mmCIF file of C-alpha atoms (C1' of nucleotides) in Angstrom:
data_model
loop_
_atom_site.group_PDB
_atom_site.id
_atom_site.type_symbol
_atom_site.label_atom_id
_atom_site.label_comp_id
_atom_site.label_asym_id
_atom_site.label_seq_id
_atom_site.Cartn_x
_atom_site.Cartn_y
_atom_site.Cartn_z
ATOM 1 C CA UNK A 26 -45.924 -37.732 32.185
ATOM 2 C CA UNK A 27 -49.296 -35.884 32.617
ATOM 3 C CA UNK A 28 -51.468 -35.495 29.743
ATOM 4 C CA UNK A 29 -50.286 -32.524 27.554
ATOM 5 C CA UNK A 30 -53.174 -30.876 27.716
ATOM 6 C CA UNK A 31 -53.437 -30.466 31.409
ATOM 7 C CA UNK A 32 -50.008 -28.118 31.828
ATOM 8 C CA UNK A 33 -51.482 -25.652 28.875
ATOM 9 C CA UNK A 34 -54.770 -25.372 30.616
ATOM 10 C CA UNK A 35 -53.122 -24.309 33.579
ATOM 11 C CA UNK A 36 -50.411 -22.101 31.826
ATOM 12 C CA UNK A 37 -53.067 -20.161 29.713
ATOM 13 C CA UNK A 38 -55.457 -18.986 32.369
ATOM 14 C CA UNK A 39 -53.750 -16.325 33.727
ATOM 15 C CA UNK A 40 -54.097 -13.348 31.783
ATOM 16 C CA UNK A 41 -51.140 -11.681 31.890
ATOM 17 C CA UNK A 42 -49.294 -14.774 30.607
ATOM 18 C CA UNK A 43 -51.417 -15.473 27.658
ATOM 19 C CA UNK A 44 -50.757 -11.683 27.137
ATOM 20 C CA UNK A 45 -47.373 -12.356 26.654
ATOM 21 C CA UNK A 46 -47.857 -15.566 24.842
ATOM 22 C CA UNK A 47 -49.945 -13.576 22.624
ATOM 23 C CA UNK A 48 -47.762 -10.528 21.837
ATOM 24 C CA UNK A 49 -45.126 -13.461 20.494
ATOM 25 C CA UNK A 50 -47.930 -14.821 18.005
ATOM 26 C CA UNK A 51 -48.956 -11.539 16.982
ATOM 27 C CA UNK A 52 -45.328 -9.841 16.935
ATOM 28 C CA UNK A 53 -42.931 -12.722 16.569
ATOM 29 C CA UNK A 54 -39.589 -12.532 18.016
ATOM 30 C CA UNK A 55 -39.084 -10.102 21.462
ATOM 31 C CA UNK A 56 -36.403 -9.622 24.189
ATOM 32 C CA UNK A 57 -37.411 -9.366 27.570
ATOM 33 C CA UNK A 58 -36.841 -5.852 27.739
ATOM 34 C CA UNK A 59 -39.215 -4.959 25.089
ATOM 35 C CA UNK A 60 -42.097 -7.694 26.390
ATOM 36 C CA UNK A 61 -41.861 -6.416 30.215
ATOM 37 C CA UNK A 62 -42.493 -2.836 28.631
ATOM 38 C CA UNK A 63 -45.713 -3.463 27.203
ATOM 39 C CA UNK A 64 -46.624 -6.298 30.134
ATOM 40 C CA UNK A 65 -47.635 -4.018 32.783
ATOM 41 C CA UNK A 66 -45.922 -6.082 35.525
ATOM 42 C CA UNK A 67 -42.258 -5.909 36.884
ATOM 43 C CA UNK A 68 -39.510 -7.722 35.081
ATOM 44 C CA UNK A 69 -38.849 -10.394 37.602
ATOM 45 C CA UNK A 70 -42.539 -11.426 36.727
ATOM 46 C CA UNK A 71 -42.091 -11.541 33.294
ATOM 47 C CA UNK A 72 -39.438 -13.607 33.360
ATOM 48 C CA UNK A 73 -41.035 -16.049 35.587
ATOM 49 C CA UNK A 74 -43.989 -16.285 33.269
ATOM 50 C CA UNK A 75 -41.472 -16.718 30.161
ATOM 51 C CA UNK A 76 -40.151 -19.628 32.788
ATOM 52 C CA UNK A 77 -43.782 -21.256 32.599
ATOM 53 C CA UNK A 78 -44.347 -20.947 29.032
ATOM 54 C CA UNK A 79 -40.777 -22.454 28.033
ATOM 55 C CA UNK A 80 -41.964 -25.319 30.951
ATOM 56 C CA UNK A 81 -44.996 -26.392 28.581
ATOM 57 C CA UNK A 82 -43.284 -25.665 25.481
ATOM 58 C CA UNK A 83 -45.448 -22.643 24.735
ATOM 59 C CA UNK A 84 -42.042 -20.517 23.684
ATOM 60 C CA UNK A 85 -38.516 -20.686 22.936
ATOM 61 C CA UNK A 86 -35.385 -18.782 23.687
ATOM 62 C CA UNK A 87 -32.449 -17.665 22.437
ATOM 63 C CA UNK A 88 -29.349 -16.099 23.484
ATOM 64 C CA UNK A 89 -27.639 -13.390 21.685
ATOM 65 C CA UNK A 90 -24.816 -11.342 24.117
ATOM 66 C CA UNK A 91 -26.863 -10.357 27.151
ATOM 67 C CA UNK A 92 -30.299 -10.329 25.321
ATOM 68 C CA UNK A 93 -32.288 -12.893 25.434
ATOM 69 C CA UNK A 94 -35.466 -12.891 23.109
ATOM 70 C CA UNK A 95 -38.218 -15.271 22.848
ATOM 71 C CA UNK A 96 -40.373 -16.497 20.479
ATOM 72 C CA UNK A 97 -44.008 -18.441 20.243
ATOM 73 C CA UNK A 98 -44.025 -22.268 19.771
ATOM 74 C CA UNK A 99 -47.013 -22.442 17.361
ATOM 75 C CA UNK A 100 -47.112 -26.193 17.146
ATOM 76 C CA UNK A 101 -47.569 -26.626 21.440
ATOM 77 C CA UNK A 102 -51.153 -25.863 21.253
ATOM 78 C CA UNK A 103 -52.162 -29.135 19.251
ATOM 79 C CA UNK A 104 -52.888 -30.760 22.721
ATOM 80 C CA UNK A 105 -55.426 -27.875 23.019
ATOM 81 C CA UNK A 106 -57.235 -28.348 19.983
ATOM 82 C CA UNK A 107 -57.242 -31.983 20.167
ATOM 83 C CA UNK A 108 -58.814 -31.821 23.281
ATOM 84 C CA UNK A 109 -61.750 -30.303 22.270
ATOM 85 C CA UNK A 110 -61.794 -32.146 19.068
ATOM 86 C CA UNK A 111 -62.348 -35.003 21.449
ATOM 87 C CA UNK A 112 -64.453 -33.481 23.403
ATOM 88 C CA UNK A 113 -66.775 -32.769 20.357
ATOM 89 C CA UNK A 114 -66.214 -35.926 19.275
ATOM 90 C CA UNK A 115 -67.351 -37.814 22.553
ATOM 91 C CA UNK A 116 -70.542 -35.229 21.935
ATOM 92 C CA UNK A 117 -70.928 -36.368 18.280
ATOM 93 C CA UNK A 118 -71.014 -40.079 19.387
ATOM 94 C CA UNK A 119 -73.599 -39.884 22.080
ATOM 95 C CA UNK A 120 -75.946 -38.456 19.266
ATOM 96 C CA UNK A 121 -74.719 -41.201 16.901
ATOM 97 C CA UNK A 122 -75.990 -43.735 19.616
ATOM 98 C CA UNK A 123 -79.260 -41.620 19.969
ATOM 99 C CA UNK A 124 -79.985 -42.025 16.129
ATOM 100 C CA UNK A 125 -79.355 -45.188 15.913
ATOM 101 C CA UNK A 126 -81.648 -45.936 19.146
ATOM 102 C CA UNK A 127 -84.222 -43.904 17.471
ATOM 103 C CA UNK A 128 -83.837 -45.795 14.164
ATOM 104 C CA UNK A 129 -84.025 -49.653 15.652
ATOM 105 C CA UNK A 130 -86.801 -47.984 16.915
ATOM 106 C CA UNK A 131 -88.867 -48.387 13.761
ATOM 107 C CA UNK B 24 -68.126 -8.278 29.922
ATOM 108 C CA UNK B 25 -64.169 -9.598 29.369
ATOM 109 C CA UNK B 26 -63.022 -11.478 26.363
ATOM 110 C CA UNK B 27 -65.144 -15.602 26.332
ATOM 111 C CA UNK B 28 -62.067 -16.945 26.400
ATOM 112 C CA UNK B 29 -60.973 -15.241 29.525
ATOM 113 C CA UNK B 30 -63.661 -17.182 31.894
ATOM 114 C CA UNK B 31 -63.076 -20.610 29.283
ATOM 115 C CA UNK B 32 -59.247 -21.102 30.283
ATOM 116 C CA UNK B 33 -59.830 -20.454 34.335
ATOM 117 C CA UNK B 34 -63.099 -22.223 34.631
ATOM 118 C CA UNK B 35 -61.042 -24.916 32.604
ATOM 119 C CA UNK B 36 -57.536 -25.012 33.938
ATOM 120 C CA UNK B 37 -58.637 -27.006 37.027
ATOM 121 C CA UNK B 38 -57.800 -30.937 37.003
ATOM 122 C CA UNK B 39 -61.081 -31.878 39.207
ATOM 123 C CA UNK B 40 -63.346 -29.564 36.978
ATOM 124 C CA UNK B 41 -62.421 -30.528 33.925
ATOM 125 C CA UNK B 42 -62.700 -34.444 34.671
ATOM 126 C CA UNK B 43 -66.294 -33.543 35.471
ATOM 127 C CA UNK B 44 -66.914 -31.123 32.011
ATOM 128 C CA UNK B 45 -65.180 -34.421 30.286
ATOM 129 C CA UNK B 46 -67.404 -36.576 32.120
ATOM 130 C CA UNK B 47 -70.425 -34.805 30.989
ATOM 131 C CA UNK B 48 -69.027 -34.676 27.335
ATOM 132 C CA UNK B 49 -68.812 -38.582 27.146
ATOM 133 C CA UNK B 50 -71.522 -39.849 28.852
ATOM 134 C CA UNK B 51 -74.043 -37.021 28.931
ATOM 135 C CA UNK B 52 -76.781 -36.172 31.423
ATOM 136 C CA UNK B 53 -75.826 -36.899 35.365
ATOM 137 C CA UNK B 54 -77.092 -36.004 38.699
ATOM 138 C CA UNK B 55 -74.936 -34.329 41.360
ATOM 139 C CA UNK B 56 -74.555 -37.931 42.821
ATOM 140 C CA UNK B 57 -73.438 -39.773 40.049
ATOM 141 C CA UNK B 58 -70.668 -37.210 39.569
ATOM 142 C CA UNK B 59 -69.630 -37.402 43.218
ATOM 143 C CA UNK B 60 -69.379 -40.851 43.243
ATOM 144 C CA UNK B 61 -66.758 -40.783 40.662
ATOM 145 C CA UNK B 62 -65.144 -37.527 41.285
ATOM 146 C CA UNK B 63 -63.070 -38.082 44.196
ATOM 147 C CA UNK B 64 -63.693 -35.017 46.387
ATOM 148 C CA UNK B 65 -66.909 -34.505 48.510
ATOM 149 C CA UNK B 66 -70.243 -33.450 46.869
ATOM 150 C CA UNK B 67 -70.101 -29.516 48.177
ATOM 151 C CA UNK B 68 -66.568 -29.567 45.749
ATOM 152 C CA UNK B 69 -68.154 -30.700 43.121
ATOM 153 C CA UNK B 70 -71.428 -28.336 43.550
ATOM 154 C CA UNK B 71 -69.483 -25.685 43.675
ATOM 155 C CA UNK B 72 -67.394 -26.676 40.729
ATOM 156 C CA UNK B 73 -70.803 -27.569 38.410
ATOM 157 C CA UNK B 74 -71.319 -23.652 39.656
ATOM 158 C CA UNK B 75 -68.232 -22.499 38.319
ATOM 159 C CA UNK B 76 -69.094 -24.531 35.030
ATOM 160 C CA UNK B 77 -72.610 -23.230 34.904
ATOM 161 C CA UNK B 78 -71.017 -19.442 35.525
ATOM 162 C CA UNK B 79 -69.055 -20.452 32.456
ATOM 163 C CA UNK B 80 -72.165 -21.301 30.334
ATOM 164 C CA UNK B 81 -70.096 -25.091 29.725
ATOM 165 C CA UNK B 82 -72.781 -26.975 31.530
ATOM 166 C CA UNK B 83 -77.088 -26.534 31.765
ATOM 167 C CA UNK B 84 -78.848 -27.954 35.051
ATOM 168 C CA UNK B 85 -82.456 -29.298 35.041
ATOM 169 C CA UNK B 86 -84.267 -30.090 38.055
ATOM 170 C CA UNK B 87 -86.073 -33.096 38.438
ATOM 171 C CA UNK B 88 -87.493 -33.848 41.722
ATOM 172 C CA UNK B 89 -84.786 -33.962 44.259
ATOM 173 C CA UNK B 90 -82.321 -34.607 41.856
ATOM 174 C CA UNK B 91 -80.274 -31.914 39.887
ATOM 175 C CA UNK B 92 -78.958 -33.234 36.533
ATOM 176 C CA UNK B 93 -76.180 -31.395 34.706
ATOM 177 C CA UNK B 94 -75.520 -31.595 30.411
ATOM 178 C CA UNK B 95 -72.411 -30.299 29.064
ATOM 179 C CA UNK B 96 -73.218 -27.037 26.750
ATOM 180 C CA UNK B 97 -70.623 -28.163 24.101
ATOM 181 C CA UNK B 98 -70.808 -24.627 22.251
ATOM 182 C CA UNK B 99 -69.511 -23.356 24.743
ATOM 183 C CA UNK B 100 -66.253 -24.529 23.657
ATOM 184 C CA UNK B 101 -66.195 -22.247 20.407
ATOM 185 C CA UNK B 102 -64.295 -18.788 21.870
ATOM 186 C CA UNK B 103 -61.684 -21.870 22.906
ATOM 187 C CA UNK B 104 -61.459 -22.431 19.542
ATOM 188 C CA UNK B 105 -61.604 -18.862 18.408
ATOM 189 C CA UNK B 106 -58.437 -17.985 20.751
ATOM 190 C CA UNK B 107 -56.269 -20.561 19.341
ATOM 191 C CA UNK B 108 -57.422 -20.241 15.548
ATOM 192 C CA UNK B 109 -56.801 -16.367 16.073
ATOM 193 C CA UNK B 110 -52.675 -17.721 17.137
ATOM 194 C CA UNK B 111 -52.167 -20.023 14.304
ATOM 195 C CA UNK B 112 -53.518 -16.424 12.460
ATOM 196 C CA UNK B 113 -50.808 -14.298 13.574
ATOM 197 C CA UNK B 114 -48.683 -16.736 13.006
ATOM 198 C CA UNK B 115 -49.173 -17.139 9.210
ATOM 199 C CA UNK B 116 -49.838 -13.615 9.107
ATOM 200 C CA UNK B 117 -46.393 -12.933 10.116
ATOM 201 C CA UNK B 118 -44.933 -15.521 7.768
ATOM 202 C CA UNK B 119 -46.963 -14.491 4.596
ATOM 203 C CA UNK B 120 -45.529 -11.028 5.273
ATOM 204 C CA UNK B 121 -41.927 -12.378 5.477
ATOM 205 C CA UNK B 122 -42.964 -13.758 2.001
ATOM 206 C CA UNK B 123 -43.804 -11.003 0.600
ATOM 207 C CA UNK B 124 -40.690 -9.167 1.724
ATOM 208 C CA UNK B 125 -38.560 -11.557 0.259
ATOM 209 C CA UNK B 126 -40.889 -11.658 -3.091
ATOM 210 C CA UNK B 127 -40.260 -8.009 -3.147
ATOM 211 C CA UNK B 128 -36.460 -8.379 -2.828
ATOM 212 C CA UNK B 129 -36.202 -10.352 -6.215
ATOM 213 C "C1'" DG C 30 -10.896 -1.667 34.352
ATOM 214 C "C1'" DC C 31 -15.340 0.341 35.631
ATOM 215 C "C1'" DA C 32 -19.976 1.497 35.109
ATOM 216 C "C1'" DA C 33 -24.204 0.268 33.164
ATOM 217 C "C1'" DT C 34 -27.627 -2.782 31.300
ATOM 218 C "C1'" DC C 35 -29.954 -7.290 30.709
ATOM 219 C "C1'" DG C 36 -32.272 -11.067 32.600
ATOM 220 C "C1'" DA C 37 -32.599 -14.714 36.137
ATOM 221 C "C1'" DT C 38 -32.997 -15.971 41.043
ATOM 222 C "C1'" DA C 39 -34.069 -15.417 46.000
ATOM 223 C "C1'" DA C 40 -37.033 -14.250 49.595
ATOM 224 C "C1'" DC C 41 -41.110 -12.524 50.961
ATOM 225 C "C1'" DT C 42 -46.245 -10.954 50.971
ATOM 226 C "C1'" DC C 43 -50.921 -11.455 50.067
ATOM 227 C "C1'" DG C 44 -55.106 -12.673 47.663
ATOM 228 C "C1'" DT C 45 -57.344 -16.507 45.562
ATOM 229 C "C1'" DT C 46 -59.058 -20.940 45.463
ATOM 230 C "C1'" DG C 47 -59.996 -25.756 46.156
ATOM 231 C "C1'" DG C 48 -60.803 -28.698 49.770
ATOM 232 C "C1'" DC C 49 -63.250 -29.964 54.062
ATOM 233 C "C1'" DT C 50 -67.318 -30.366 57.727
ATOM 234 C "C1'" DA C 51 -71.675 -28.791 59.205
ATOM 235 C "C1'" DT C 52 -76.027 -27.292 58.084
ATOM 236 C "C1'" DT C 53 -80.230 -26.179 55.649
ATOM 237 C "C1'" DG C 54 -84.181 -26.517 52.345
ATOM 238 C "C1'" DA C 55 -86.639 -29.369 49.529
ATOM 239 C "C1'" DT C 56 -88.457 -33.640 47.932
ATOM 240 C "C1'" DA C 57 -89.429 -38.561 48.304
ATOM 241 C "C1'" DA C 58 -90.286 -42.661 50.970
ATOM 242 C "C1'" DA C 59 -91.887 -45.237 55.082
ATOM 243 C "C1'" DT D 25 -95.976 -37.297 59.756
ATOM 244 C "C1'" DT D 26 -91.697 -38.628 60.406
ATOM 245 C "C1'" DT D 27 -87.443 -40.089 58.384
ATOM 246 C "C1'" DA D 28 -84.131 -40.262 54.793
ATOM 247 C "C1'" DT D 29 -81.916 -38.539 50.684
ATOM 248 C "C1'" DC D 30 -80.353 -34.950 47.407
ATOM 249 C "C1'" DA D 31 -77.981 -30.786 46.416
ATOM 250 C "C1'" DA D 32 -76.737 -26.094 47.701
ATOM 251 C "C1'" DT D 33 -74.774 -22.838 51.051
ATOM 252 C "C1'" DA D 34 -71.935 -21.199 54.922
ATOM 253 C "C1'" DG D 35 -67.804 -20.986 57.220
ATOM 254 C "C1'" DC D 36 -63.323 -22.286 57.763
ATOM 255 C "C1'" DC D 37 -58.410 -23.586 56.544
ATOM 256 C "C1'" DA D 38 -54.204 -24.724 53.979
ATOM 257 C "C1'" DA D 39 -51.819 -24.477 49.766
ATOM 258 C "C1'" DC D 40 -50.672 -22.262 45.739
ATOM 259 C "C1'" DG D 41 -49.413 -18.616 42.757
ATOM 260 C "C1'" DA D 42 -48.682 -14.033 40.991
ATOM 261 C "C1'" DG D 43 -46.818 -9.975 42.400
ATOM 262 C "C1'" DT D 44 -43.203 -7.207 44.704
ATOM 263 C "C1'" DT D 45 -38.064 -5.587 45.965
ATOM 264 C "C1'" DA D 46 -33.341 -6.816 46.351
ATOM 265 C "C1'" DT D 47 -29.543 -9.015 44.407
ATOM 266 C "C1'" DC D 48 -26.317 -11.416 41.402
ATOM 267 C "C1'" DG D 49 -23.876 -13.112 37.141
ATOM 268 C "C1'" DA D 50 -22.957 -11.958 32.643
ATOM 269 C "C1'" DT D 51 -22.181 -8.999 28.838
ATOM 270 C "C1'" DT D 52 -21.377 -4.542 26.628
ATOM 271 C "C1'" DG D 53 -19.734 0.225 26.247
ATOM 272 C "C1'" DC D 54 -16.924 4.020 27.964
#
DNA sequence: GCAATCGATAACTCGTTGGCTATTGATAAA
DNA sequence: TTTATCAATAGCCAACGAGTTATCGATTGC
């Protein structure tokens, strides 16, 4: 399996998607219907971008007669943020190195 | 100018550019060479990727002789950080409000 | 039962982008 | 001064991806 963080990098950079992502963390709980109104793109292309976000876990569905709503996975983006935790921590431990040069230095 | 986070998550969602950001973020300072020669792809791809990364203010270049050496701008990072602090927001938002509601039906 | 709505899928188009080779300008080395 | 190296640019191509319209299966309402 690919690193988690990879698939949310790639899901999140198109705007339109994080749009949508981002009306279910701000709004909780929407049908198709009501997300393709405010999305300004067709329905078919909705849907396909509620395919990609269910693919990297970003949002779930459920079923309820011939509505189908959605809602945001919260806990998907902790690859995200422990990416650039490490990323600030590979940062952080170059300078640690650098001090320590410095202070053998002495 | 469009929302930092915009130009963070494209710049970002490529595999080849971000294994050079990373790069930068663990071992610090490196010429256009050094980065080819572990990069697999051929040094034009990966000067026109440190151009995307410069575009995104994640990476500095400083010319020394014939050599160009790239740093990674770490702060750069921090409307990444922003975006999904802003979710996990909404998110409680919405939940403190469903607390309240049912507080207020007692 | 029949018409209407919801949402997913199919099939296609088109712009974007990441890759390549070739070349050029600039600096260092011989 | 001539040759070699470094990095950026130009020009091209193939693949991918986001959008469209058309359609279909499923559910609900009349």
């Amino acid at each position: 399996m690919p690193q988690p963080h990879e698939i949310l990098f790639k899901t999140l950079a198109d705007p339109t998607r994080r749009a949508i992502f981002e009306r279910l963390c701000r709004d909780g709980d929407q049908t198709v219907a009501a997300l393709t109104a405010r999305a300004g793109v067709s329905q078919p292309a909705v849907s396909k971008h509620l395919g990609v976000l269910k693919q990297a876990g970003l949002v779930r569905d459920r079923h309820e007669g011939r509505n189908t709503h959605y809602s945001a996975e919260l806990g998907a983006l902790a690859p995200l943020i422990d990416w650039t935790n490490q990323m600030a921590g590979f940062w952080q431990s170059r300078f640690d190195n650098l001090e320590d040069l410095l202070k053998r230095m002495d």
